[in-house]
CSV table of C-alpha atoms in Angstrom, one decimal:
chain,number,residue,atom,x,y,z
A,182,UNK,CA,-56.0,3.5,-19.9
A,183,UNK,CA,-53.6,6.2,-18.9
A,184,UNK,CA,-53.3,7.5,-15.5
A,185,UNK,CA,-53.2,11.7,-15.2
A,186,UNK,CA,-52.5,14.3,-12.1
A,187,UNK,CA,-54.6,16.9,-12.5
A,188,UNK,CA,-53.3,20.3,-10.9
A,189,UNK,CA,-54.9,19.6,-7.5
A,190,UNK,CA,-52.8,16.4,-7.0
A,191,UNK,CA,-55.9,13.9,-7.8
A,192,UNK,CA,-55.8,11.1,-10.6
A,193,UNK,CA,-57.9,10.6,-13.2
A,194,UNK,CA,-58.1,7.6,-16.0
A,195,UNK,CA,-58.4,8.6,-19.5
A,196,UNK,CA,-60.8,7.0,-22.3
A,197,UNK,CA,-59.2,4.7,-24.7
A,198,UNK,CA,-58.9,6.1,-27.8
A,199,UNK,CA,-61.4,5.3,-30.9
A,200,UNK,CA,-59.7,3.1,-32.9
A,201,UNK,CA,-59.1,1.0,-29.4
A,202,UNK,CA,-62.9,1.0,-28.8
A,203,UNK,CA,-63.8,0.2,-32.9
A,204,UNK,CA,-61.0,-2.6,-32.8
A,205,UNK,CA,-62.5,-4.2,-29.4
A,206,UNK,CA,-66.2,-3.8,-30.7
A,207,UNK,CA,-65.2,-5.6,-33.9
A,208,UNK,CA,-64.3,-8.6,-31.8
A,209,UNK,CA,-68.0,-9.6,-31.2
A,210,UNK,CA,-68.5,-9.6,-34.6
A,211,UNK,CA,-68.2,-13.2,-36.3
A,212,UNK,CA,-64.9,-14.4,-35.6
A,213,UNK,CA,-63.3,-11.2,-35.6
A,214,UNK,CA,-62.3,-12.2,-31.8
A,215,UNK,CA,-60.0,-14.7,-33.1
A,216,UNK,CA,-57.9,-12.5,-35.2
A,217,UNK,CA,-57.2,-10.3,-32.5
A,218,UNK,CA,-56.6,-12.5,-30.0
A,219,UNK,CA,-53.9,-14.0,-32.3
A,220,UNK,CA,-52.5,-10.7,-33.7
A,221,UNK,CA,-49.3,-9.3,-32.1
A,222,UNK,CA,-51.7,-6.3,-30.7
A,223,UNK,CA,-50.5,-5.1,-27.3
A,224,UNK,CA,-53.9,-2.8,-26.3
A,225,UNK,CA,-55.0,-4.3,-22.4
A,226,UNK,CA,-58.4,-2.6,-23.2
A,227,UNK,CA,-58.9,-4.6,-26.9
A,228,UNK,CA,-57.5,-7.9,-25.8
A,229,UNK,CA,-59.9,-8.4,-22.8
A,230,UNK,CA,-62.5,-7.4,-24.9
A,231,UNK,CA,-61.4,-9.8,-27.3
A,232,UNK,CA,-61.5,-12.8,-24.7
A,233,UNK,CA,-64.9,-12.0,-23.5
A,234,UNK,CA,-66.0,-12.4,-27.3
A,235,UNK,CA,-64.4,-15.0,-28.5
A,236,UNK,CA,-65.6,-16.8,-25.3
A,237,UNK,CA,-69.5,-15.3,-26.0
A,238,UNK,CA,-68.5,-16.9,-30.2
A,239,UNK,CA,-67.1,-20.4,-29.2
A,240,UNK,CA,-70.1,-21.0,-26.4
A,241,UNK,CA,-72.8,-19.8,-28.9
A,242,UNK,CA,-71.4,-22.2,-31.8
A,243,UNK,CA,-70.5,-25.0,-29.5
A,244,UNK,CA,-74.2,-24.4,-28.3
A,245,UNK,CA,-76.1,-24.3,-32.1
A,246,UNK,CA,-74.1,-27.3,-33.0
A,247,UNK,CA,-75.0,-29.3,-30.3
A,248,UNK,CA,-78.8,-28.6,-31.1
A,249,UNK,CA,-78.4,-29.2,-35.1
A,250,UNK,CA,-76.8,-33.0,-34.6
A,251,UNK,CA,-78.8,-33.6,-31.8
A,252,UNK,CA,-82.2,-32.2,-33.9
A,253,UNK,CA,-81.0,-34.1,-37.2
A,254,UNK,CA,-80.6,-37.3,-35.3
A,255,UNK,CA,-83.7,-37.8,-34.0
A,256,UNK,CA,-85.4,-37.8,-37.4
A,257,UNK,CA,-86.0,-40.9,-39.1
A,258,UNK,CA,-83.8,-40.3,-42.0
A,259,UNK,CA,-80.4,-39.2,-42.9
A,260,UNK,CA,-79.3,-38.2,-46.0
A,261,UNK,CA,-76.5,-36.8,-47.9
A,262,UNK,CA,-77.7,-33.3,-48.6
A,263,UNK,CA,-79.1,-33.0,-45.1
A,264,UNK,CA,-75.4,-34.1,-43.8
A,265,UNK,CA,-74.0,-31.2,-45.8
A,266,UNK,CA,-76.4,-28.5,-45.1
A,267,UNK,CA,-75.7,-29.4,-41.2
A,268,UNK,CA,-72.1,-29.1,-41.8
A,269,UNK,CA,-72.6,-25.4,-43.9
A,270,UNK,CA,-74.9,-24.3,-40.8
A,271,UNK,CA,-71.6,-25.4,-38.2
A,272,UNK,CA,-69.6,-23.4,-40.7
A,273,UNK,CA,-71.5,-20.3,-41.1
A,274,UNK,CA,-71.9,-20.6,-37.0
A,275,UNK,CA,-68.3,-20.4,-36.4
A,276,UNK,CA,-67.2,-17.7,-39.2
A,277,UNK,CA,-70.0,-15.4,-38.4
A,278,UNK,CA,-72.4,-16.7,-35.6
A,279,UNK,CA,-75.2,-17.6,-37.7
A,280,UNK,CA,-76.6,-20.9,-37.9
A,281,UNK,CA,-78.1,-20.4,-41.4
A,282,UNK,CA,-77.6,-23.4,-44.8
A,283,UNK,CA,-79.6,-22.7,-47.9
A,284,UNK,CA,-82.4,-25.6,-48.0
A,285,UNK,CA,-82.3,-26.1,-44.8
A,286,UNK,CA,-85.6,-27.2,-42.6
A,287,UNK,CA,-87.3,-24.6,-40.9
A,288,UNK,CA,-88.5,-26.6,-38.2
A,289,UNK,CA,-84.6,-27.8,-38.0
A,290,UNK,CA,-83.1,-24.1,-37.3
A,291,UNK,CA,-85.4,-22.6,-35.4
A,292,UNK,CA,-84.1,-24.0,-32.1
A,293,UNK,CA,-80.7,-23.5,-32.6
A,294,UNK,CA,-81.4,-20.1,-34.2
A,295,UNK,CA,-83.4,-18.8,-30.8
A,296,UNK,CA,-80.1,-19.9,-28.7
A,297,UNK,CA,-78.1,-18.1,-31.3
A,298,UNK,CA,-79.8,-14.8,-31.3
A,299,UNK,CA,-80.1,-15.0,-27.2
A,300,UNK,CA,-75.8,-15.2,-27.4
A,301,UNK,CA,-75.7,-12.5,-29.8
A,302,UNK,CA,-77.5,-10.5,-27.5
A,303,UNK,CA,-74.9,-10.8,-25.2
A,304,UNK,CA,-72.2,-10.0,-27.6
A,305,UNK,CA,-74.2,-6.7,-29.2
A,306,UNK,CA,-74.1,-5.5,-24.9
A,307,UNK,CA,-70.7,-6.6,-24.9
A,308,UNK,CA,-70.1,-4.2,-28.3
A,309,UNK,CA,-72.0,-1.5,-26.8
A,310,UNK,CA,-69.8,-1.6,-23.6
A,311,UNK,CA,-66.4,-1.9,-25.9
A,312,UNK,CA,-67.7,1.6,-27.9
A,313,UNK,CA,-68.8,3.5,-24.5
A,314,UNK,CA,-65.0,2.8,-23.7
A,315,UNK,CA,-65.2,0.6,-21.0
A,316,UNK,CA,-65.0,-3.4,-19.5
A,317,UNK,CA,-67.6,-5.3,-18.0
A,318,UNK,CA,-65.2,-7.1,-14.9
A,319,UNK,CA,-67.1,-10.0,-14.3
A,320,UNK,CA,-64.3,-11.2,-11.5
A,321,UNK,CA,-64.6,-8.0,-9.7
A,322,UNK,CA,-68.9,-8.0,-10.1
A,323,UNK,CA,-68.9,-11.1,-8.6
A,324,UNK,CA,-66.7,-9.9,-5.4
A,325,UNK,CA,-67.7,-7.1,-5.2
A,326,UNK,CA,-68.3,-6.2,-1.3
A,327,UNK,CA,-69.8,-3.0,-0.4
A,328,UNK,CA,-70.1,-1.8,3.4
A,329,UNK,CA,-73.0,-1.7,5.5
A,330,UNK,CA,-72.6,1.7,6.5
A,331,UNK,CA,-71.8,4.6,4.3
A,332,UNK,CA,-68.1,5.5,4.1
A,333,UNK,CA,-66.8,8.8,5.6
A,334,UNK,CA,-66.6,11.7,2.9
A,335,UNK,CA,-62.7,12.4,1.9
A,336,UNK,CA,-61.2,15.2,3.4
A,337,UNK,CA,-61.6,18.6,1.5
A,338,UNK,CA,-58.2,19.2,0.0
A,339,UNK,CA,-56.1,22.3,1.3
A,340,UNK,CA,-55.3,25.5,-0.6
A,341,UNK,CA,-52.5,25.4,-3.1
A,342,UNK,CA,-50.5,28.0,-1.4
A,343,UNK,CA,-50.5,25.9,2.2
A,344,UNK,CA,-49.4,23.3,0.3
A,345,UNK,CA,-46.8,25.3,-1.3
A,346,UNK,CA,-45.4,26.2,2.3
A,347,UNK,CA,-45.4,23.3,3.7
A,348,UNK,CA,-43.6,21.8,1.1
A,349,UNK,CA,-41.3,24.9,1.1
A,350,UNK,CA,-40.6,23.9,4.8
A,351,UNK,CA,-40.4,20.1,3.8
A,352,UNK,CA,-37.4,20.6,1.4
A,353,UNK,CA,-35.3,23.1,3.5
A,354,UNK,CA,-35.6,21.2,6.6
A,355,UNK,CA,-34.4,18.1,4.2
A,356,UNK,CA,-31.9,20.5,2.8
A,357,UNK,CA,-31.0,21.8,6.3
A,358,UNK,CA,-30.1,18.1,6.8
A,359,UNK,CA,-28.1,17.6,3.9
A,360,UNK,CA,-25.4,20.5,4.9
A,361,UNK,CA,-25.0,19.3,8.5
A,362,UNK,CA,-24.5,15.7,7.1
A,363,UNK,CA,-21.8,17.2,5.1
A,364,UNK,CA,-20.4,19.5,7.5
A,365,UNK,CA,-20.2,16.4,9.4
A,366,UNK,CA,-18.8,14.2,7.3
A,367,UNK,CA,-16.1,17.1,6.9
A,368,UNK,CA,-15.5,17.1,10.1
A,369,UNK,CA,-14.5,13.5,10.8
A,370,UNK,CA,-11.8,13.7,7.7
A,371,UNK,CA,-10.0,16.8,8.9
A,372,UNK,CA,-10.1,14.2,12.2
A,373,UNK,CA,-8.8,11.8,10.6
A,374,UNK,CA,-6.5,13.5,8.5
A,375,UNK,CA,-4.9,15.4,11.6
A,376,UNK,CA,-5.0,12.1,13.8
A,377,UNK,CA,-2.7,10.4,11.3
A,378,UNK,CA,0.0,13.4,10.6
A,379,UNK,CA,0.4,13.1,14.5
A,380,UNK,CA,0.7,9.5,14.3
A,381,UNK,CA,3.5,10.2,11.8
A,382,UNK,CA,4.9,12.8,13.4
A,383,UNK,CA,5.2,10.9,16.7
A,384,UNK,CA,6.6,7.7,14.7
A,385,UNK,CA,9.1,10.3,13.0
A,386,UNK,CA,10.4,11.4,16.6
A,387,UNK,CA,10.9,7.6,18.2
A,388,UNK,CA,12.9,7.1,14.5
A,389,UNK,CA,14.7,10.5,15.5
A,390,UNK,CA,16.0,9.3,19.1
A,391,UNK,CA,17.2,6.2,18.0
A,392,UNK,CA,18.8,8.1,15.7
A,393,UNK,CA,20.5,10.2,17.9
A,394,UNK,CA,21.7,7.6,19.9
A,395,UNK,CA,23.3,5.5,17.4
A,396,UNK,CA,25.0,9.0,16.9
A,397,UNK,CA,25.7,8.8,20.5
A,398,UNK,CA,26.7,5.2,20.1
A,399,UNK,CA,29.0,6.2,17.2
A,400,UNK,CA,31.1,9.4,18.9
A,401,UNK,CA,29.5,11.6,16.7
A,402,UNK,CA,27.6,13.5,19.4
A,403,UNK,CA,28.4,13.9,23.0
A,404,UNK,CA,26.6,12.9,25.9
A,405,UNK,CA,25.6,16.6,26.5
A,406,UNK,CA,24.5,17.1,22.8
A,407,UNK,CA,22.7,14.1,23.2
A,408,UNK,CA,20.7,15.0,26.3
A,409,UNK,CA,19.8,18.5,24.9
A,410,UNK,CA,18.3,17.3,22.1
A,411,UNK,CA,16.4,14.1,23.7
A,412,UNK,CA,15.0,16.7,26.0
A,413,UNK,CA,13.9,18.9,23.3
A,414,UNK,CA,12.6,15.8,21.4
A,415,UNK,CA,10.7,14.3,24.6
A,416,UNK,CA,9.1,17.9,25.1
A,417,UNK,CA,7.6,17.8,21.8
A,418,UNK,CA,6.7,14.1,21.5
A,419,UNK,CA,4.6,14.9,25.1
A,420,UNK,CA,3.0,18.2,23.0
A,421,UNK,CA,2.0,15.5,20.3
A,422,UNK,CA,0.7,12.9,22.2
A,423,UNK,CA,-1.9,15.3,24.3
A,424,UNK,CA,-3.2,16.6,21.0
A,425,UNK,CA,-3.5,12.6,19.7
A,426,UNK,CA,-5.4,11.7,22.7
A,427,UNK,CA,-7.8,14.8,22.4
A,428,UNK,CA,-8.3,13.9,19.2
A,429,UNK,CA,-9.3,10.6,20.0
A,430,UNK,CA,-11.6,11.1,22.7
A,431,UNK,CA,-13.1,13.9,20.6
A,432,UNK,CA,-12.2,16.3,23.1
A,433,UNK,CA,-11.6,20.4,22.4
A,434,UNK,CA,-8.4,21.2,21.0
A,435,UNK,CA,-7.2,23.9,23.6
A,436,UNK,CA,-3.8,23.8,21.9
A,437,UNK,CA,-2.3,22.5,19.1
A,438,UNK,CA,1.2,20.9,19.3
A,439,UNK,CA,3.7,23.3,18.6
A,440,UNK,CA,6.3,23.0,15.4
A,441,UNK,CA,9.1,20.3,15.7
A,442,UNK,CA,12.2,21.9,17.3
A,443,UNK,CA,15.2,22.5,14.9
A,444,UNK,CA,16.6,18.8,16.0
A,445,UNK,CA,14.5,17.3,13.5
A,446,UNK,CA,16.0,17.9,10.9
A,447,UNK,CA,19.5,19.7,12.1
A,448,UNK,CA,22.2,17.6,14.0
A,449,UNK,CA,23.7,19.3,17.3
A,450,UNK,CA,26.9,21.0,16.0
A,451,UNK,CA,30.0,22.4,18.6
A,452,UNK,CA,32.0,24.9,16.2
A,453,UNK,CA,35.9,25.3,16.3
A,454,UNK,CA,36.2,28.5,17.1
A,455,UNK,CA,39.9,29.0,17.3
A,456,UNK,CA,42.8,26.3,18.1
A,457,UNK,CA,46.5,27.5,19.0
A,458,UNK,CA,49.1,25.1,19.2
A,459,UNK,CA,52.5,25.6,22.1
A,460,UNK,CA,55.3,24.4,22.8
A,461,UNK,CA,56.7,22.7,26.5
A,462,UNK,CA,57.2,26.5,27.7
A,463,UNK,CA,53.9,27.5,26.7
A,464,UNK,CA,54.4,29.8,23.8
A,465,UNK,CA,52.0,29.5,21.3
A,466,UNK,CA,54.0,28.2,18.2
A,467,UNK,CA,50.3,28.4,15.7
A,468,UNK,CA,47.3,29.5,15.9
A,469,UNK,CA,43.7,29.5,14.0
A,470,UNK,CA,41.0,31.1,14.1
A,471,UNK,CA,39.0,33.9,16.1
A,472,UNK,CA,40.3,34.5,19.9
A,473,UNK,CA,38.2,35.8,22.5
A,474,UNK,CA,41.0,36.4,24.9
A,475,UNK,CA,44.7,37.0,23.5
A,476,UNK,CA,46.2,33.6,22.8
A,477,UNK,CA,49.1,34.0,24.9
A,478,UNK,CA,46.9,34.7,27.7
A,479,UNK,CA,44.9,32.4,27.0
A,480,UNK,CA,47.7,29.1,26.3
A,481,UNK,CA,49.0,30.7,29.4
A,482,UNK,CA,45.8,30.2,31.7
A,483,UNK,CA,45.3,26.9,30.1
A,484,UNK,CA,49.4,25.6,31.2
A,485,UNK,CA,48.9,27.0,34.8
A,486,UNK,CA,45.2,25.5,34.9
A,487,UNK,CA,46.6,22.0,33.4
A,488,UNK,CA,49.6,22.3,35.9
A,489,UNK,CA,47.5,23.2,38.5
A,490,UNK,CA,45.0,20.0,37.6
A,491,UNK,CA,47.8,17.6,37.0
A,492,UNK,CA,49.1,18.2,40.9
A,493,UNK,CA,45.7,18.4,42.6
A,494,UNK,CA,43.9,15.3,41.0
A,495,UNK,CA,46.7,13.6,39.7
A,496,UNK,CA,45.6,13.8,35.8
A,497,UNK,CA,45.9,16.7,33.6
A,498,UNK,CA,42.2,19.0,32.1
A,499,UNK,CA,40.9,17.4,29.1
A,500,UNK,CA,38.2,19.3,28.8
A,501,UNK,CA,36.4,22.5,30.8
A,502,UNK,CA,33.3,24.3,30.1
A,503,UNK,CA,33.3,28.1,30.3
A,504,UNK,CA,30.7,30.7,30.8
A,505,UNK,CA,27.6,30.9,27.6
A,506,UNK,CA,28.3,27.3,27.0
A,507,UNK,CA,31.4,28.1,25.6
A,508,UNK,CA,34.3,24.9,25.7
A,509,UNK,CA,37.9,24.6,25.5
A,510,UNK,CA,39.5,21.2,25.0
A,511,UNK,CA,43.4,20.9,25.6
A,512,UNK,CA,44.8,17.5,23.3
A,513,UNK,CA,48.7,16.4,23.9
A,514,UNK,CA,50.9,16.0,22.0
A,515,UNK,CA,55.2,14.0,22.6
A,516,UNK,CA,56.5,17.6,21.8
A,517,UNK,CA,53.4,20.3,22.2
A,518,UNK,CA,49.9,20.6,23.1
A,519,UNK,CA,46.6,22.5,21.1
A,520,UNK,CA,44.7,24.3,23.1
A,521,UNK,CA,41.1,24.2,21.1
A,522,UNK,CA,38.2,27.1,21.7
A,523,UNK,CA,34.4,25.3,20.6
A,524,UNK,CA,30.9,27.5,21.1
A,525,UNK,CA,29.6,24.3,22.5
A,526,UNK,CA,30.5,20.6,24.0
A,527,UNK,CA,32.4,19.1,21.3
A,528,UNK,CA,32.2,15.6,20.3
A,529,UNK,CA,34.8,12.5,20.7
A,530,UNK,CA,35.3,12.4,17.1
A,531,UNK,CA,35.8,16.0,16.6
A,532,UNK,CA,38.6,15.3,19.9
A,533,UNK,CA,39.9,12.2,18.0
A,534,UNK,CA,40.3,14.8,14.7
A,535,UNK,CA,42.3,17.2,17.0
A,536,UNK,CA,44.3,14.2,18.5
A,537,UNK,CA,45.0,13.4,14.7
A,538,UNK,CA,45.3,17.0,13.5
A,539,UNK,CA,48.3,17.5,16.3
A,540,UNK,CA,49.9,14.1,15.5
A,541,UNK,CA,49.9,15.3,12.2
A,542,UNK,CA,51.5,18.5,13.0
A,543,UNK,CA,54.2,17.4,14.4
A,544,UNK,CA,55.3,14.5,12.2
A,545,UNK,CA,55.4,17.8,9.8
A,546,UNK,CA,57.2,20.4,11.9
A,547,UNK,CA,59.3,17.5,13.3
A,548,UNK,CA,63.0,19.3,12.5
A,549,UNK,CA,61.5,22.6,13.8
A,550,UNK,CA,60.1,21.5,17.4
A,551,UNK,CA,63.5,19.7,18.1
A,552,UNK,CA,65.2,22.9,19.6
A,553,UNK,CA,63.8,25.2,21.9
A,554,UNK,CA,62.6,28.0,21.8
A,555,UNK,CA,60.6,27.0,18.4
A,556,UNK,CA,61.1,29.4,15.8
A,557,UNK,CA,57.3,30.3,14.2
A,558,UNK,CA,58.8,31.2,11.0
A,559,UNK,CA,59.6,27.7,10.3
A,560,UNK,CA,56.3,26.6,11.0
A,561,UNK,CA,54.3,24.4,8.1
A,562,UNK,CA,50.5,23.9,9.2
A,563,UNK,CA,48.2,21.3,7.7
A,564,UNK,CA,44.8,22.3,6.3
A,565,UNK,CA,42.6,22.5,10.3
A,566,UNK,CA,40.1,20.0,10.5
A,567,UNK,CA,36.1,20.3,9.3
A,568,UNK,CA,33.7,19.7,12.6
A,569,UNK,CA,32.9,16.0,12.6
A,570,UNK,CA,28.6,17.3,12.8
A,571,UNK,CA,29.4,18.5,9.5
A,572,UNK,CA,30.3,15.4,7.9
A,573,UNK,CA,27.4,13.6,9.7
């Protein structure tokens, strides 16, 4: 049997079809049990039918042969054509349920025939209950256990359209649930995602510092390079370690961290802008580049400065910082001195390229610088050196 909804949410078991009941009502018919029982049939409803007659079939001939040896022994003689009539009775019991052998005795038959047709009885209630569609359960008939006191009435089902609602309301509170999971879920991975750029980011600066300082390390920066940057570098490694720790302790972002400063990727750079080269008396013998004060003025503030220095401390300027971070850097030379003009603090190397750039210049105006006052006509400059940064 099939179990159906109907539209009001209840279940109901359908009949088994026809050819299910005509199959199991065949069962109690002969030995019609035994076929089924055997065959490959896969019906529930036919095969216990089935059992319960082939059970009824075996009982009734194990009953009516019983009675016929026990009936024929007790007479005084046995023959041969009794034998075989007994054993055509036991055969015609167990095809078809019928104890009957032509010639048999009357008076042998009637016994066994009475027990017979009280089994077959049995079987023709079983057939009737196989074609009204149903199964007689003896296991649950004899357990059955009904209540002393009447059970409570089911509760009247609700109207369709309450139910409607409330199952309306059912699936978009589930839905409801769904998005905020989601939204959740969301959430957390932008977390996660953001925690771990700052974690990069913040690993990037540390690898930036010890950068810079094997810059440092190297000549390739100087110490006030160095300093501006690591303060610019420490400011934003601070910016990026608040937001981490909000982050963290799930706190509001108020702020994010701000962009990385230009350090990150750009090296601190002092430009030359202008160099000028002079001679013992102070006339500027070459010059490069673009002068914010005229050069002779200039090469002569930096002699009487360097004079000046030389008298007061007892070593001459090397280097002096002028207003907007501006720099001038004097390098000396056996025969002259170069006077150089940066936008910034320059860095030993770029002084060592200036110390090298002047040794250079005179090795190649050697003949020229010999005699004073130096002729500039005569003059041969090398190609002026690239900013050290640059190359870096």
């Amino acid at each position: 049997m099939v179990e159906l909804r109907t539209p009001g949410g209840q279940s109901s078991l359908t009949r088994p079809s026809w050819p299910s009941r005509l199959l199991a009502a065949a069962a109690y018919l002969g030995a019609g049990a035994l076929l089924i029982v055997i065959s490959p049939l896969q019906r529930p409803f036919v095969l216990r039918h089935a059992r319960v007659a082939l059970a009824l079939h075996l009982a009734r001939a194990a009953v009516v042969t019983a009675l016929l040896l026990g009936l024929a022994a007790a007479r005084a003689g046995f023959e041969l054509t009794l034998a075989l009539r007994l054993a055509i009775a036991v055969a015609f019991t167990l095809l078809a349920g019928v104890p009957w052998a032509p010639g048999l005795d009357r008076s042998l038959i009637l016994v066994p025939s009475l027990v017979s047709v009280g089994i077959w009885l049995l079987s023709l209630a079983g057939l009737a209950i196989a074609l009204a569609g149903r199964t007689a359960d003896v296991r649950a008939f004899l357990n059955a256990d009904w209540p002393e006191h009447p059970l409570r009435a089911a509760p009247q089902r609700p109207d369709e359209p309450v139910l409607r609602e409330e199952a309306r309301a059912l699936w978009e509170h589930r839905l409801a649930r769904m998005w905020e999971a989601a939204r959740v879920a969301m959430a957390e991975r932008q977390r996660r995602a953001r925690m771990t750029e700052l974690e990069e980011q913040i690993h990037a600066v540390h690898a930036r510092l010890a950068h810079l300082r094997h810059l440092l390390g190297l000549g390739e920066l100087s110490l006030g390079q160095f300093s501006q940057a690591e303060q610019s570098l420490l400011r934003y490694l601070s910016e990026l370690e608040r937001e981490l720790a909000a982050w963290t302790q799930r706190l509001p972002i108020a702020q994010p961290a701000p962009p990385p400063p230009a350090v990150m990727t750009t090296l601190p750079r002092a430009e030359l802008v202008m160099l000028t080269v002079i001679d013992p008396a102070g006339t500027p013998v070459f010059s490069w580049g673009h002068f914010p004060l005229d050069e002779a003025l200039t090469a002569g503030m930096m002699s009487a400065l360097d004079s000046l220095a030389e008298e007061m401390f007892g070593a001459p300027v090397q280097k002096t910082a002028l207003a907007e971070g501006a720099v001038v850097s004097v390098v000396r030379g056996e025969r002259t001195r170069l006077v150089a003009w940066f936008d910034g603090d320059p860095s030993p190397v770029q002084l060592r390229d200036l110390q090298s750039y002047l040794e250079e210049f005179e090795r190649a105006n050697a003949a020229a610088l010999a005699s004073l006052p130096v002729d500039p006509g005569r003059i041969v400059a090398p190609p002026v050196p690239l900013v050290p940064s640059e190359r870096a």
